[in-house]
Amino acid sequence: MNRIPVTSPASVAVFRRILTHGPLGRVDISRATGLSQAAVTKAVTPLIGAGFVVETDDPRAAPTIGRPISPLAVARDRAHIIGIKITAERTYGVLTDLGASVLARTDEVNRSSAVDHVIEAVRAVVDTLSAASPTPVDGIGVAVSGDVDRESGIVRDSPLLGWHGVPLAHILEESIGIPTILENDVRALTTTEVLFGSGRDADSFAVVTIGTGIGCGLYLNGKVVQGAHGVAGEIGHLPLGPVDAVCSCGRRGCVEAVASTAAILNDIRAGHDDPSLTVEDAFALAHADDAVARAAFERAGGVIGSALAALVNLTGPELVVIAGENVTEYGLYEDRLRETFAEHAFGAASDCAIVLRPHVFDDWARGAAACVIEDIASGIATGR
Amino acid sequence: MNRIPVTSPASVAVFRRILTHGPLGRVDISRATGLSQAAVTKAVTPLIGAGFVVETDDPRAAPTIGRPISPLAVARDRAHIIGIKITAERTYGVLTDLGASVLARTDEVNRSSAVDHVIEAVRAVVDTLSAASPTPVDGIGVAVSGDVDRESGIVRDSPLLGWHGVPLAHILEESIGIPTILENDVRALTTTEVLFGSGRDADSFAVVTIGTGIGCGLYLNGKVVQGAHGVAGEIGHLPLGPVDAVCSCGRRGCVEAVASTAAILNDIRAGHDDPSLTVEDAFALAHADDAVARAAFERAGGVIGSALAALVNLTGPELVVIAGENVTEYGLYEDRLRETFAEHAFGAASDCAIVLRPHVFDDWARGAAACVIEDIASGIATGR
């Protein structure tokens, strides 16, 4: 497997700094990692030798002190990764380089959400993207919603797919022959933020995704929280909604039962007694100040605001990043969301910044690729 | 300041292993830390030299393989620590050794909860316990409920004390002349579990305290979660109760507004139209199957169960330890608690074990001492 050579813990720290903040001068790496400049040079030499780091003359990398000589950058074309996001209807894929830049994308309709049909779609996505890759693909990352065990590569319980106990990473590795890792989709998105987004400079943060489902990735004490039993970040299933709201998971009073796209749509369909209304209709009605639609979005915003307060009161992140498909319509519920958040945030928890991250659907697949990059950067072999 | 000499990261790891799991043979330390036996010996030599570690012939320390020679233990009498818990009415203190064994205890009535009166009580407690200490006291740890910043030593907001922005650690250090650290009381209790309790062998866990307040300490990714803004673990202020329940913090629908000792008592007083009922009366009524009292405890158990589900769904700990004053009456609400927990725990989150930890009030003060021990063991100077 293609991963950085690890000669010491310093080489992992130096590579990570270059990956997340490069191009960088040696002085800046030394300052950020606490290593001496000699230790940085010692750590970086095998990384250059193995082709993962290059000396560059990028002007952005001019060191803040000293002469602007040979800043260091990640050799982006040293590895190519496929990231995949599976939904019940469709399989999305992106090809990225080692810096998580998207070089190509594609998607395939699943014949059904049955495991065999999804694997068929994944194979087609991988074929298309492999053909677009300048070098043989180094690893595949797959993002699935629900209870997913990254270590064993098993989808334990994915209600949206209707899957239970599917050893997906193993099946794909056998079938495709490329090292494959599996991760919960929201934790995958969080990994993108850790390496390439808001998390690069934050000690702790949460990513909350609002859309078909409502999920959360938590970065605390230097790592994404995995959940000892495979479950963590299930903000969509906090019992903060009314008891008469039945969730797709079968429980009562979940946040998702009020605030998922489907729940909002159902509310508006019921209010207008028109089951033919589409999601686009729902957004259009709300923007046209239709009282039923406005109320449905306000109700969703209220319960999401309470959920954010619960999240922040419990885990105290530095900031919360809002992402997901529904952020394009964030304006429809933001006021009510911030109002209930302020109402229930405890003490200084209300200082926690809530920021919006523009989101495209392919970001889910890119997050899966970021998980593979994380493994490459840790010197850990990807795959089982 | 009296702390372990740190010659390398290995010395911190080796001392911590001996502190939490000793007495231990060198082979077992080597296996647990991943260090070679030569590296263990190199790390332990300065610890023995400085008197923090001793060679012992404790039979419990017989190594699992190899000859039972010179197992290593922490020199318990190498340091003495005072741990203090401040409540509005009273100040509690314990004197402990380096292994957190309680050697002496005392408490003082506060003339009022005003800062000056509490400092008076703390001084009296410290005088009594210093007189009982075999060696000069090395450090003082102080536990206070609410929003407490350990790093700056400031009580930012403690509703139960009515304090805002009190630089308590600094005041006490000036007044007493012993290095002092301040910590949130629930995080302090969690630190005891990390070093000397359930957390010694768990990768992640939560401590939930039930009593005057309802709090939570979280140990995730190798550390107690501090909260970027000083707030974390505020499970008592999750908005899971009915909106008509007004909390002592002024917010509506908090868990504490239904499930704190005072809230339960108020419910029972209202139901019996008898404001003179005491906490002991309330417990006695519930044990005698009084319908009003049973209903109040059931209601509390229900909302605590939802709160535990929220906690576990979000943060996914390996286990939850229940502690606090009210655990002696845990039987009055346990069934309902487990029922609502099971109802709202998402997927494999329901595998999270909920265990009861017998609790005495002095455990709060012992937790504050454990925070000082943690600093001594990290080689970090205690105090500002």
mmCIF file with all atom_site columns, C-alpha atoms in Angstrom, chain B residues 10 43 46 49 69 75 114 126 147 154 177 180 183 198 234 243 250 255 275 290 315 320 322 328 330 334 337 378 380:
data_model
loop_
_atom_site.group_PDB
_atom_site.id
_atom_site.type_symbol
_atom_site.label_atom_id
_atom_site.label_alt_id
_atom_site.label_comp_id
_atom_site.label_asym_id
_atom_site.label_entity_id
_atom_site.label_seq_id
_atom_site.pdbx_PDB_ins_code
_atom_site.Cartn_x
_atom_site.Cartn_y
_atom_site.Cartn_z
_atom_site.occupancy
_atom_site.B_iso_or_equiv
_atom_site.pdbx_formal_charge
_atom_site.auth_seq_id
_atom_site.auth_comp_id
_atom_site.auth_asym_id
_atom_site.auth_atom_id
_atom_site.pdbx_PDB_model_num
ATOM 1  C CA . ALA B 1 10  ? 8.433   8.014  28.248 1.00 0.00 ? 10  ALA B CA 1
ATOM 2  C CA . ALA B 1 43  ? 12.564  6.270  32.274 1.00 0.00 ? 43  ALA B CA 1
ATOM 3  C CA . PRO B 1 46  ? 15.046  9.375  37.619 1.00 0.00 ? 46  PRO B CA 1
ATOM 4  C CA . GLY B 1 49  ? 15.886  8.962  42.208 1.00 0.00 ? 49  GLY B CA 1
ATOM 5  C CA . ILE B 1 69  ? 11.674  -9.160 41.127 1.00 0.00 ? 69  ILE B CA 1
ATOM 6  C CA . ALA B 1 75  ? 5.682   6.319  46.618 1.00 0.00 ? 75  ALA B CA 1
ATOM 7  C CA . ALA B 1 114 ? -20.201 35.235 49.636 1.00 0.00 ? 114 ALA B CA 1
ATOM 8  C CA . VAL B 1 126 ? -6.744  23.838 54.937 1.00 0.00 ? 126 VAL B CA 1
ATOM 9  C CA . ASP B 1 147 ? -18.646 27.165 34.417 1.00 0.00 ? 147 ASP B CA 1
ATOM 10 C CA . ILE B 1 154 ? -11.480 31.559 37.398 1.00 0.00 ? 154 ILE B CA 1
ATOM 11 C CA . GLY B 1 177 ? 0.720   30.203 49.836 1.00 0.00 ? 177 GLY B CA 1
ATOM 12 C CA . THR B 1 180 ? -3.850  25.793 43.893 1.00 0.00 ? 180 THR B CA 1
ATOM 13 C CA . GLU B 1 183 ? -11.768 22.589 38.389 1.00 0.00 ? 183 GLU B CA 1
ATOM 14 C CA . SER B 1 198 ? -13.493 2.810  35.686 1.00 0.00 ? 198 SER B CA 1
ATOM 15 C CA . GLU B 1 234 ? -23.961 20.230 31.082 1.00 0.00 ? 234 GLU B CA 1
ATOM 16 C CA . VAL B 1 243 ? -41.460 23.760 28.693 1.00 0.00 ? 243 VAL B CA 1
ATOM 17 C CA . GLY B 1 250 ? -33.651 30.523 34.558 1.00 0.00 ? 250 GLY B CA 1
ATOM 18 C CA . VAL B 1 255 ? -33.348 18.195 32.828 1.00 0.00 ? 255 VAL B CA 1
ATOM 19 C CA . PRO B 1 275 ? -44.212 22.824 51.803 1.00 0.00 ? 275 PRO B CA 1
ATOM 20 C CA . ASP B 1 290 ? -47.004 7.038  47.904 1.00 0.00 ? 290 ASP B CA 1
ATOM 21 C CA . THR B 1 315 ? -20.652 11.000 22.125 1.00 0.00 ? 315 THR B CA 1
ATOM 22 C CA . VAL B 1 320 ? -21.642 5.556  31.690 1.00 0.00 ? 320 VAL B CA 1
ATOM 23 C CA . ILE B 1 322 ? -23.708 7.035  37.557 1.00 0.00 ? 322 ILE B CA 1
ATOM 24 C CA . THR B 1 328 ? -28.360 5.927  47.217 1.00 0.00 ? 328 THR B CA 1
ATOM 25 C CA . TYR B 1 330 ? -31.250 4.997  42.521 1.00 0.00 ? 330 TYR B CA 1
ATOM 26 C CA . GLU B 1 334 ? -33.779 3.152  37.798 1.00 0.00 ? 334 GLU B CA 1
ATOM 27 C CA . LEU B 1 337 ? -34.499 5.557  33.540 1.00 0.00 ? 337 LEU B CA 1
ATOM 28 C CA . SER B 1 378 ? 2.289   15.216 34.065 1.00 0.00 ? 378 SER B CA 1
ATOM 29 C CA . ILE B 1 380 ? 3.170   20.254 34.998 1.00 0.00 ? 380 ILE B CA 1
#
